[in-house]
Each structure stands twice: as structure tokens, then as C-alpha cells.
């Protein structure tokens, strides 16, 4: 477990379980990774919106520029992990698009998480 995620009780065990022995990523671990990346990407989207509002009041453009770069990088990571999960887990195109489009709307990651939890529960049975 990453020491940087231990400051929130239960966060690390919910979103980032211990890496499986043998070094290969299991299907469950891949879904956990996607959930974690979606959460961080969604929070960066909200931060970007917040900095745009801040810019409207103060006229400072630099925070928007930095938040935009961070969010763009995290969105790229999210898209790559989603593509990897779609191919690795043989998800339908419709399901992958649903998860992908959920990252466009603010708070969309909260919409996608129950679907990902359901897929995780199916794998654990």
C-alpha cells in the first residue's frame, strides 16, 4: 500500500488493493486502478472548474493554465487505462463508452463508480 494514500482511512484499501503476487495485474486490480484514476481525474476536473471561476474574479490566468495541464495529463492516463481495461477484460463497446463519457461531466466519476463496482463484484464471484 502506498504510504501517500494512508492519510485517508479506508481509501487505500478501497481504491488501491495490494498488488497481486507474481507481478501480473489481475482483472480486479485493473478495475481498482481504473476507479482510482477516474476519481483523481474527476477531482482534477472539479479543480479546473474552480480555477476558472477564480480567474473570473481575479483575472489571474496562471492557475487555470496549471490546472488545465494537470487535468489534461490525468485525462490521458484515464483514457489509456480505460482502453487497457476494455481490451483486457473484453468489455462491450457500449460499457466502455459509458465509462469514458462519464469523465466529461463534472461529478461523472461518481456516476461511473457503481458500474465499475458491479463489474468488480462479478469478477469476485
mmCIF file of N, CA and C in Angstrom:
data_model
loop_
_atom_site.group_PDB
_atom_site.id
_atom_site.type_symbol
_atom_site.label_atom_id
_atom_site.label_comp_id
_atom_site.label_asym_id
_atom_site.label_seq_id
_atom_site.Cartn_x
_atom_site.Cartn_y
_atom_site.Cartn_z
ATOM 1 N N UNK A 1 0.854 -1.180 0.000
ATOM 2 C CA UNK A 1 0.000 0.000 0.000
ATOM 3 C C UNK A 1 0.891 1.232 0.000
ATOM 4 N N UNK A 2 0.523 2.185 -0.773
ATOM 5 C CA UNK A 2 1.307 3.403 -0.888
ATOM 6 C C UNK A 2 1.191 4.237 0.384
ATOM 7 N N UNK A 3 2.319 4.671 0.963
ATOM 8 C CA UNK A 3 2.238 5.483 2.174
ATOM 9 C C UNK A 3 1.531 6.811 1.952
ATOM 10 N N UNK A 4 1.543 7.323 0.728
ATOM 11 C CA UNK A 4 0.902 8.608 0.471
ATOM 12 C C UNK A 4 -0.621 8.524 0.519
ATOM 13 N N UNK A 5 -1.180 7.325 0.416
ATOM 14 C CA UNK A 5 -2.635 7.174 0.442
ATOM 15 C C UNK A 5 -3.153 6.736 1.804
ATOM 16 N N UNK A 6 -2.267 6.595 2.787
ATOM 17 C CA UNK A 6 -2.690 6.113 4.093
ATOM 18 C C UNK A 6 -3.306 7.206 4.960
ATOM 19 N N UNK A 7 -3.276 8.456 4.528
ATOM 20 C CA UNK A 7 -3.804 9.538 5.344
ATOM 21 C C UNK A 7 -5.327 9.557 5.366
ATOM 22 N N UNK A 8 -5.982 8.869 4.452
ATOM 23 C CA UNK A 8 -7.441 8.781 4.437
ATOM 24 C C UNK A 8 -7.807 7.355 4.833
ATOM 25 N N UNK A 9 -8.422 7.161 6.004
ATOM 26 C CA UNK A 9 -8.736 5.799 6.445
ATOM 27 C C UNK A 9 -9.635 5.080 5.446
ATOM 28 N N UNK A 10 -9.243 3.893 5.055
ATOM 29 C CA UNK A 10 -10.029 3.072 4.149
ATOM 30 C C UNK A 10 -9.864 3.405 2.684
ATOM 31 N N UNK A 11 -9.260 4.551 2.364
ATOM 32 C CA UNK A 11 -9.133 4.956 0.961
ATOM 33 C C UNK A 11 -8.266 3.982 0.188
ATOM 34 N N UNK A 12 -7.099 3.699 0.729
ATOM 35 C CA UNK A 12 -6.148 2.860 0.001
ATOM 36 C C UNK A 12 -6.692 1.456 -0.196
ATOM 37 N N UNK A 13 -7.345 0.902 0.810
ATOM 38 C CA UNK A 13 -7.860 -0.457 0.658
ATOM 39 C C UNK A 13 -9.049 -0.505 -0.288
ATOM 40 N N UNK A 14 -9.784 0.583 -0.410
ATOM 41 C CA UNK A 14 -10.934 0.613 -1.306
ATOM 42 C C UNK A 14 -10.515 0.816 -2.753
ATOM 43 N N UNK A 15 -9.605 1.747 -2.982
ATOM 44 C CA UNK A 15 -9.250 2.100 -4.351
ATOM 45 C C UNK A 15 -7.951 1.479 -4.834
ATOM 46 N N UNK A 16 -7.120 1.028 -3.938
ATOM 47 C CA UNK A 16 -5.825 0.516 -4.368
ATOM 48 C C UNK A 16 -5.435 -0.683 -3.516
ATOM 49 N N UNK A 17 -5.923 -1.875 -3.854
ATOM 50 C CA UNK A 17 -5.586 -3.065 -3.067
ATOM 51 C C UNK A 17 -4.126 -3.446 -3.277
ATOM 52 N N UNK A 18 -3.580 -4.306 -2.417
ATOM 53 C CA UNK A 18 -2.195 -4.741 -2.600
ATOM 54 C C UNK A 18 -2.000 -5.378 -3.965
ATOM 55 N N UNK A 19 -0.848 -5.122 -4.557
ATOM 56 C CA UNK A 19 -0.557 -5.669 -5.881
ATOM 57 C C UNK A 19 -0.473 -7.180 -5.797
ATOM 58 N N UNK A 20 -1.025 -7.898 -6.756
ATOM 59 C CA UNK A 20 -1.042 -9.362 -6.685
ATOM 60 C C UNK A 20 0.363 -9.948 -6.781
ATOM 61 N N UNK A 21 0.604 -11.076 -6.105
ATOM 62 C CA UNK A 21 1.921 -11.711 -6.203
ATOM 63 C C UNK A 21 2.174 -12.201 -7.624
ATOM 64 N N UNK A 22 3.420 -12.239 -8.005
ATOM 65 C CA UNK A 22 3.765 -12.710 -9.340
ATOM 66 C C UNK A 22 3.960 -11.585 -10.334
ATOM 67 N N UNK A 23 3.536 -10.384 -10.006
ATOM 68 C CA UNK A 23 3.799 -9.234 -10.849
ATOM 69 C C UNK A 23 2.817 -8.986 -11.972
ATOM 70 N N UNK A 24 1.886 -9.889 -12.247
ATOM 71 C CA UNK A 24 0.928 -9.635 -13.321
ATOM 72 C C UNK A 24 -0.318 -8.978 -12.739
ATOM 73 N N UNK A 25 -0.889 -8.059 -13.487
ATOM 74 C CA UNK A 25 -2.052 -7.342 -12.995
ATOM 75 C C UNK A 25 -3.304 -8.184 -13.210
ATOM 76 N N UNK A 26 -4.027 -8.436 -12.145
ATOM 77 C CA UNK A 26 -5.261 -9.203 -12.248
ATOM 78 C C UNK A 26 -6.382 -8.305 -12.758
ATOM 79 N N UNK A 27 -7.482 -8.926 -13.123
ATOM 80 C CA UNK A 27 -8.642 -8.166 -13.597
ATOM 81 C C UNK A 27 -9.181 -7.256 -12.503
ATOM 82 N N UNK A 28 -9.215 -7.773 -11.264
ATOM 83 C CA UNK A 28 -9.700 -6.957 -10.152
ATOM 84 C C UNK A 28 -8.795 -5.746 -9.937
ATOM 85 N N UNK A 29 -7.494 -5.969 -10.007
ATOM 86 C CA UNK A 29 -6.560 -4.868 -9.787
ATOM 87 C C UNK A 29 -6.690 -3.820 -10.898
ATOM 88 N N UNK A 30 -6.955 -4.264 -12.102
ATOM 89 C CA UNK A 30 -7.128 -3.332 -13.214
ATOM 90 C C UNK A 30 -8.363 -2.456 -12.998
ATOM 91 N N UNK A 31 -9.448 -3.042 -12.516
ATOM 92 C CA UNK A 31 -10.653 -2.248 -12.245
ATOM 93 C C UNK A 31 -10.406 -1.289 -11.085
ATOM 94 N N UNK A 32 -9.696 -1.743 -10.045
ATOM 95 C CA UNK A 32 -9.349 -0.841 -8.942
ATOM 96 C C UNK A 32 -8.502 0.328 -9.447
ATOM 97 N N UNK A 33 -7.568 0.036 -10.337
ATOM 98 C CA UNK A 33 -6.727 1.090 -10.905
ATOM 99 C C UNK A 33 -7.576 2.081 -11.692
ATOM 100 N N UNK A 34 -8.512 1.576 -12.482
ATOM 101 C CA UNK A 34 -9.392 2.452 -13.256
ATOM 102 C C UNK A 34 -10.241 3.316 -12.331
ATOM 103 N N UNK A 35 -10.745 2.744 -11.247
ATOM 104 C CA UNK A 35 -11.544 3.519 -10.292
ATOM 105 C C UNK A 35 -10.716 4.632 -9.660
ATOM 106 N N UNK A 36 -9.477 4.313 -9.289
ATOM 107 C CA UNK A 36 -8.612 5.314 -8.670
ATOM 108 C C UNK A 36 -8.282 6.436 -9.651
ATOM 109 N N UNK A 37 -7.928 6.068 -10.867
ATOM 110 C CA UNK A 37 -7.595 7.081 -11.879
ATOM 111 C C UNK A 37 -8.828 7.931 -12.192
ATOM 112 N N UNK A 38 -10.005 7.315 -12.270
ATOM 113 C CA UNK A 38 -11.237 8.070 -12.538
ATOM 114 C C UNK A 38 -11.521 9.060 -11.412
ATOM 115 N N UNK A 39 -11.292 8.636 -10.176
ATOM 116 C CA UNK A 39 -11.513 9.531 -9.037
ATOM 117 C C UNK A 39 -10.570 10.728 -9.096
ATOM 118 N N UNK A 40 -9.291 10.475 -9.302
ATOM 119 C CA UNK A 40 -8.310 11.562 -9.337
ATOM 120 C C UNK A 40 -8.569 12.481 -10.533
ATOM 121 N N UNK A 41 -8.890 11.900 -11.680
ATOM 122 C CA UNK A 41 -9.183 12.700 -12.872
ATOM 123 C C UNK A 41 -10.434 13.549 -12.654
ATOM 124 N N UNK A 42 -11.447 12.982 -12.015
ATOM 125 C CA UNK A 42 -12.669 13.737 -11.738
ATOM 126 C C UNK A 42 -12.430 14.893 -10.780
ATOM 127 N N UNK A 43 -11.600 14.660 -9.776
ATOM 128 C CA UNK A 43 -11.279 15.739 -8.843
ATOM 129 C C UNK A 43 -10.458 16.832 -9.528
ATOM 130 N N UNK A 44 -9.587 16.434 -10.456
ATOM 131 C CA UNK A 44 -8.816 17.452 -11.186
ATOM 132 C C UNK A 44 -9.731 18.276 -12.096
ATOM 133 N N UNK A 45 -10.776 17.664 -12.619
ATOM 134 C CA UNK A 45 -11.761 18.375 -13.449
ATOM 135 C C UNK A 45 -12.482 19.412 -12.600
ATOM 136 N N UNK A 46 -12.853 19.016 -11.368
ATOM 137 C CA UNK A 46 -13.511 19.969 -10.475
ATOM 138 C C UNK A 46 -12.558 21.097 -10.082
ATOM 139 N N UNK A 47 -11.273 20.763 -9.885
ATOM 140 C CA UNK A 47 -10.281 21.797 -9.572
ATOM 141 C C UNK A 47 -10.125 22.765 -10.743
ATOM 142 N N UNK A 48 -10.158 22.241 -11.951
ATOM 143 C CA UNK A 48 -10.056 23.104 -13.134
ATOM 144 C C UNK A 48 -11.247 24.056 -13.210
ATOM 145 N N UNK A 49 -12.427 23.555 -12.945
ATOM 146 C CA UNK A 49 -13.612 24.421 -12.938
ATOM 147 C C UNK A 49 -13.477 25.488 -11.856
ATOM 148 N N UNK A 50 -12.981 25.074 -10.687
ATOM 149 C CA UNK A 50 -12.772 26.033 -9.599
ATOM 150 C C UNK A 50 -11.780 27.120 -9.961
ATOM 151 N N UNK A 51 -10.698 26.741 -10.637
ATOM 152 C CA UNK A 51 -9.714 27.760 -11.031
ATOM 153 C C UNK A 51 -10.271 28.686 -12.113
ATOM 154 N N UNK A 52 -11.162 28.183 -12.956
ATOM 155 C CA UNK A 52 -11.782 29.059 -13.959
ATOM 156 C C UNK A 52 -12.692 30.087 -13.286
ATOM 157 N N UNK A 53 -13.400 29.655 -12.261
ATOM 158 C CA UNK A 53 -14.231 30.600 -11.503
ATOM 159 C C UNK A 53 -13.338 31.618 -10.801
ATOM 160 N N UNK A 54 -12.238 31.135 -10.217
ATOM 161 C CA UNK A 54 -11.267 32.009 -9.556
ATOM 162 C C UNK A 54 -10.708 33.037 -10.534
ATOM 163 N N UNK A 55 -10.437 32.595 -11.760
ATOM 164 C CA UNK A 55 -9.919 33.505 -12.785
ATOM 165 C C UNK A 55 -10.936 34.599 -13.100
ATOM 166 N N UNK A 56 -12.204 34.229 -13.110
ATOM 167 C CA UNK A 56 -13.235 35.228 -13.392
ATOM 168 C C UNK A 56 -13.271 36.341 -12.363
ATOM 169 N N UNK A 57 -12.971 36.007 -11.105
ATOM 170 C CA UNK A 57 -12.981 37.019 -10.050
ATOM 171 C C UNK A 57 -11.678 37.805 -9.967
ATOM 172 N N UNK A 58 -10.554 37.136 -10.235
ATOM 173 C CA UNK A 58 -9.259 37.783 -10.016
ATOM 174 C C UNK A 58 -8.538 38.174 -11.295
ATOM 175 N N UNK A 59 -8.878 37.558 -12.402
ATOM 176 C CA UNK A 59 -8.193 37.838 -13.654
ATOM 177 C C UNK A 59 -6.865 37.113 -13.804
ATOM 178 N N UNK A 60 -6.509 36.271 -12.851
ATOM 179 C CA UNK A 60 -5.251 35.522 -12.924
ATOM 180 C C UNK A 60 -5.451 34.278 -13.781
ATOM 181 N N UNK A 61 -4.654 34.161 -14.822
ATOM 182 C CA UNK A 61 -4.800 33.041 -15.747
ATOM 183 C C UNK A 61 -3.896 31.856 -15.402
ATOM 184 N N UNK A 62 -2.829 32.095 -14.671
ATOM 185 C CA UNK A 62 -1.845 31.041 -14.415
ATOM 186 C C UNK A 62 -2.421 29.814 -13.696
ATOM 187 N N UNK A 63 -3.264 29.957 -12.662
ATOM 188 C CA UNK A 63 -3.823 28.747 -12.038
ATOM 189 C C UNK A 63 -4.632 27.888 -13.015
ATOM 190 N N UNK A 64 -5.346 28.534 -13.928
ATOM 191 C CA UNK A 64 -6.118 27.786 -14.923
ATOM 192 C C UNK A 64 -5.178 27.026 -15.849
ATOM 193 N N UNK A 65 -4.089 27.667 -16.211
ATOM 194 C CA UNK A 65 -3.114 27.025 -17.086
ATOM 195 C C UNK A 65 -2.529 25.772 -16.438
ATOM 196 N N UNK A 66 -2.145 25.880 -15.180
ATOM 197 C CA UNK A 66 -1.577 24.716 -14.484
ATOM 198 C C UNK A 66 -2.624 23.631 -14.255
ATOM 199 N N UNK A 67 -3.805 24.019 -13.808
ATOM 200 C CA UNK A 67 -4.855 23.025 -13.573
ATOM 201 C C UNK A 67 -5.246 22.341 -14.876
ATOM 202 N N UNK A 68 -5.246 23.089 -15.968
ATOM 203 C CA UNK A 68 -5.564 22.502 -17.272
ATOM 204 C C UNK A 68 -4.535 21.484 -17.711
ATOM 205 N N UNK A 69 -3.268 21.785 -17.471
ATOM 206 C CA UNK A 69 -2.214 20.827 -17.826
ATOM 207 C C UNK A 69 -2.321 19.552 -17.006
ATOM 208 N N UNK A 70 -2.532 19.715 -15.707
ATOM 209 C CA UNK A 70 -2.653 18.542 -14.830
ATOM 210 C C UNK A 70 -3.863 17.716 -15.235
ATOM 211 N N UNK A 71 -4.980 18.382 -15.436
ATOM 212 C CA UNK A 71 -6.197 17.662 -15.815
ATOM 213 C C UNK A 71 -6.034 16.972 -17.169
ATOM 214 N N UNK A 72 -5.409 17.634 -18.113
ATOM 215 C CA UNK A 72 -5.189 17.015 -19.424
ATOM 216 C C UNK A 72 -4.338 15.763 -19.330
ATOM 217 N N UNK A 73 -3.290 15.821 -18.522
ATOM 218 C CA UNK A 73 -2.454 14.642 -18.324
ATOM 219 C C UNK A 73 -3.208 13.512 -17.652
ATOM 220 N N UNK A 74 -3.988 13.852 -16.626
ATOM 221 C CA UNK A 74 -4.762 12.822 -15.927
ATOM 222 C C UNK A 74 -5.857 12.248 -16.822
ATOM 223 N N UNK A 75 -6.457 13.079 -17.654
ATOM 224 C CA UNK A 75 -7.464 12.567 -18.584
ATOM 225 C C UNK A 75 -6.831 11.589 -19.571
ATOM 226 N N UNK A 76 -5.624 11.896 -20.018
ATOM 227 C CA UNK A 76 -4.920 10.988 -20.926
ATOM 228 C C UNK A 76 -4.634 9.658 -20.246
ATOM 229 N N UNK A 77 -4.190 9.709 -18.994
ATOM 230 C CA UNK A 77 -3.948 8.472 -18.239
ATOM 231 C C UNK A 77 -5.251 7.698 -18.085
ATOM 232 N N UNK A 78 -6.341 8.397 -17.757
ATOM 233 C CA UNK A 78 -7.641 7.741 -17.623
ATOM 234 C C UNK A 78 -8.043 7.052 -18.923
ATOM 235 N N UNK A 79 -7.886 7.752 -20.040
ATOM 236 C CA UNK A 79 -8.266 7.171 -21.332
ATOM 237 C C UNK A 79 -7.428 5.932 -21.648
ATOM 238 N N UNK A 80 -6.151 5.973 -21.336
ATOM 239 C CA UNK A 80 -5.285 4.814 -21.592
ATOM 240 C C UNK A 80 -5.649 3.627 -20.704
ATOM 241 N N UNK A 81 -5.906 3.891 -19.424
ATOM 242 C CA UNK A 81 -6.285 2.798 -18.515
ATOM 243 C C UNK A 81 -7.648 2.237 -18.912
ATOM 244 N N UNK A 82 -8.572 3.102 -19.311
ATOM 245 C CA UNK A 82 -9.881 2.629 -19.765
ATOM 246 C C UNK A 82 -9.739 1.762 -21.012
ATOM 247 N N UNK A 83 -8.914 2.200 -21.960
ATOM 248 C CA UNK A 83 -8.694 1.405 -23.165
ATOM 249 C C UNK A 83 -8.078 0.057 -22.812
ATOM 250 N N UNK A 84 -7.121 0.065 -21.898
ATOM 251 C CA UNK A 84 -6.474 -1.172 -21.463
ATOM 252 C C UNK A 84 -7.500 -2.107 -20.812
ATOM 253 N N UNK A 85 -8.336 -1.560 -19.928
ATOM 254 C CA UNK A 85 -9.351 -2.382 -19.266
ATOM 255 C C UNK A 85 -10.357 -2.920 -20.280
ATOM 256 N N UNK A 86 -10.756 -2.097 -21.222
ATOM 257 C CA UNK A 86 -11.721 -2.526 -22.239
ATOM 258 C C UNK A 86 -11.175 -3.706 -23.026
ATOM 259 N N UNK A 87 -9.924 -3.622 -23.441
ATOM 260 C CA UNK A 87 -9.319 -4.703 -24.229
ATOM 261 C C UNK A 87 -9.035 -5.934 -23.366
ATOM 262 N N UNK A 88 -8.496 -5.714 -22.170
ATOM 263 C CA UNK A 88 -8.083 -6.821 -21.302
ATOM 264 C C UNK A 88 -9.280 -7.594 -20.758
ATOM 265 N N UNK A 89 -10.336 -6.896 -20.409
ATOM 266 C CA UNK A 89 -11.486 -7.519 -19.754
ATOM 267 C C UNK A 89 -12.625 -7.820 -20.720
ATOM 268 N N UNK A 90 -12.431 -7.523 -21.991
ATOM 269 C CA UNK A 90 -13.415 -7.805 -23.039
ATOM 270 C C UNK A 90 -14.774 -7.175 -22.721
ATOM 271 N N UNK A 91 -14.746 -5.911 -22.297
ATOM 272 C CA UNK A 91 -15.985 -5.196 -22.053
ATOM 273 C C UNK A 91 -16.626 -4.839 -23.382
ATOM 274 N N UNK A 92 -17.936 -4.641 -23.346
ATOM 275 C CA UNK A 92 -18.620 -4.205 -24.561
ATOM 276 C C UNK A 92 -18.220 -2.765 -24.877
ATOM 277 N N UNK A 93 -18.326 -2.411 -26.128
ATOM 278 C CA UNK A 93 -18.005 -1.044 -26.545
ATOM 279 C C UNK A 93 -18.943 -0.047 -25.859
ATOM 280 N N UNK A 94 -20.204 -0.441 -25.704
ATOM 281 C CA UNK A 94 -21.188 0.431 -25.065
ATOM 282 C C UNK A 94 -20.787 0.734 -23.619
ATOM 283 N N UNK A 95 -20.351 -0.288 -22.885
ATOM 284 C CA UNK A 95 -19.955 -0.082 -21.491
ATOM 285 C C UNK A 95 -18.715 0.812 -21.403
ATOM 286 N N UNK A 96 -17.731 0.560 -22.249
ATOM 287 C CA UNK A 96 -16.509 1.370 -22.237
ATOM 288 C C UNK A 96 -16.819 2.826 -22.582
ATOM 289 N N UNK A 97 -17.710 3.052 -23.541
ATOM 290 C CA UNK A 97 -18.089 4.424 -23.890
ATOM 291 C C UNK A 97 -18.846 5.098 -22.749
ATOM 292 N N UNK A 98 -19.686 4.343 -22.052
ATOM 293 C CA UNK A 98 -20.410 4.883 -20.903
ATOM 294 C C UNK A 98 -19.428 5.374 -19.842
ATOM 295 N N UNK A 99 -18.430 4.561 -19.539
ATOM 296 C CA UNK A 99 -17.426 4.956 -18.549
ATOM 297 C C UNK A 99 -16.609 6.134 -19.083
ATOM 298 N N UNK A 100 -16.254 6.093 -20.349
ATOM 299 C CA UNK A 100 -15.475 7.187 -20.933
ATOM 300 C C UNK A 100 -16.220 8.504 -20.939
ATOM 301 N N UNK A 101 -17.484 8.485 -21.330
ATOM 302 C CA UNK A 101 -18.263 9.725 -21.370
ATOM 303 C C UNK A 101 -18.563 10.258 -19.975
ATOM 304 N N UNK A 102 -18.547 9.387 -18.975
ATOM 305 C CA UNK A 102 -18.796 9.865 -17.614
ATOM 306 C C UNK A 102 -17.686 10.793 -17.137
ATOM 307 N N UNK A 103 -16.515 10.703 -17.743
ATOM 308 C CA UNK A 103 -15.417 11.579 -17.322
ATOM 309 C C UNK A 103 -15.566 12.990 -17.880
ATOM 310 N N UNK A 104 -16.482 13.203 -18.793
ATOM 311 C CA UNK A 104 -16.654 14.527 -19.399
ATOM 312 C C UNK A 104 -17.472 15.446 -18.492
ATOM 313 N N UNK A 105 -18.472 14.903 -17.829
ATOM 314 C CA UNK A 105 -19.335 15.714 -16.973
ATOM 315 C C UNK A 105 -18.718 15.866 -15.582
ATOM 316 N N UNK A 106 -18.859 17.042 -14.976
ATOM 317 C CA UNK A 106 -18.431 17.165 -13.581
ATOM 318 C C UNK A 106 -19.215 16.182 -12.709
ATOM 319 N N UNK A 107 -18.560 15.582 -11.776
ATOM 320 C CA UNK A 107 -19.110 14.546 -10.900
ATOM 321 C C UNK A 107 -19.478 13.278 -11.660
ATOM 322 N N UNK A 108 -19.056 13.162 -12.903
ATOM 323 C CA UNK A 108 -19.342 11.962 -13.688
ATOM 324 C C UNK A 108 -18.657 10.726 -13.147
ATOM 325 N N UNK A 109 -17.511 10.919 -12.494
ATOM 326 C CA UNK A 109 -16.820 9.774 -11.912
ATOM 327 C C UNK A 109 -17.659 9.122 -10.824
ATOM 328 N N UNK A 110 -18.526 9.896 -10.172
ATOM 329 C CA UNK A 110 -19.427 9.316 -9.172
ATOM 330 C C UNK A 110 -20.514 8.482 -9.846
ATOM 331 N N UNK A 111 -20.879 8.843 -11.058
ATOM 332 C CA UNK A 111 -21.846 8.069 -11.828
ATOM 333 C C UNK A 111 -21.241 6.745 -12.286
ATOM 334 N N UNK A 112 -19.972 6.767 -12.679
ATOM 335 C CA UNK A 112 -19.323 5.576 -13.227
ATOM 336 C C UNK A 112 -18.931 4.571 -12.155
ATOM 337 N N UNK A 113 -18.659 5.039 -10.952
ATOM 338 C CA UNK A 113 -18.134 4.149 -9.917
ATOM 339 C C UNK A 113 -19.052 2.969 -9.589
ATOM 340 N N UNK A 114 -20.375 3.145 -9.455
ATOM 341 C CA UNK A 114 -21.217 1.973 -9.184
ATOM 342 C C UNK A 114 -21.160 0.914 -10.294
ATOM 343 N N UNK A 115 -21.026 1.347 -11.538
ATOM 344 C CA UNK A 115 -20.914 0.392 -12.639
ATOM 345 C C UNK A 115 -19.608 -0.388 -12.544
ATOM 346 N N UNK A 116 -18.539 0.309 -12.180
ATOM 347 C CA UNK A 116 -17.253 -0.369 -12.027
ATOM 348 C C UNK A 116 -17.266 -1.301 -10.821
ATOM 349 N N UNK A 117 -17.931 -0.890 -9.750
ATOM 350 C CA UNK A 117 -18.065 -1.783 -8.585
ATOM 351 C C UNK A 117 -18.838 -3.047 -8.949
ATOM 352 N N UNK A 118 -19.866 -2.888 -9.768
ATOM 353 C CA UNK A 118 -20.646 -4.048 -10.194
ATOM 354 C C UNK A 118 -19.782 -5.010 -11.003
ATOM 355 N N UNK A 119 -18.965 -4.477 -11.905
ATOM 356 C CA UNK A 119 -18.051 -5.330 -12.678
ATOM 357 C C UNK A 119 -17.056 -6.022 -11.756
ATOM 358 N N UNK A 120 -16.605 -5.315 -10.739
ATOM 359 C CA UNK A 120 -15.677 -5.892 -9.777
ATOM 360 C C UNK A 120 -16.343 -7.019 -8.994
ATOM 361 N N UNK A 121 -17.587 -6.815 -8.589
ATOM 362 C CA UNK A 121 -18.317 -7.858 -7.861
ATOM 363 C C UNK A 121 -18.537 -9.089 -8.736
ATOM 364 N N UNK A 122 -18.785 -8.885 -10.026
ATOM 365 C CA UNK A 122 -18.944 -10.021 -10.940
ATOM 366 C C UNK A 122 -17.663 -10.839 -11.028
ATOM 367 N N UNK A 123 -16.521 -10.173 -11.008
ATOM 368 C CA UNK A 123 -15.245 -10.881 -11.089
ATOM 369 C C UNK A 123 -14.927 -11.637 -9.808
ATOM 370 N N UNK A 124 -15.382 -11.118 -8.672
ATOM 371 C CA UNK A 124 -15.075 -11.746 -7.392
ATOM 372 C C UNK A 124 -15.943 -12.959 -7.109
ATOM 373 N N UNK A 125 -16.996 -13.159 -7.876
ATOM 374 C CA UNK A 125 -17.873 -14.318 -7.640
ATOM 375 C C UNK A 125 -17.311 -15.568 -8.241
#
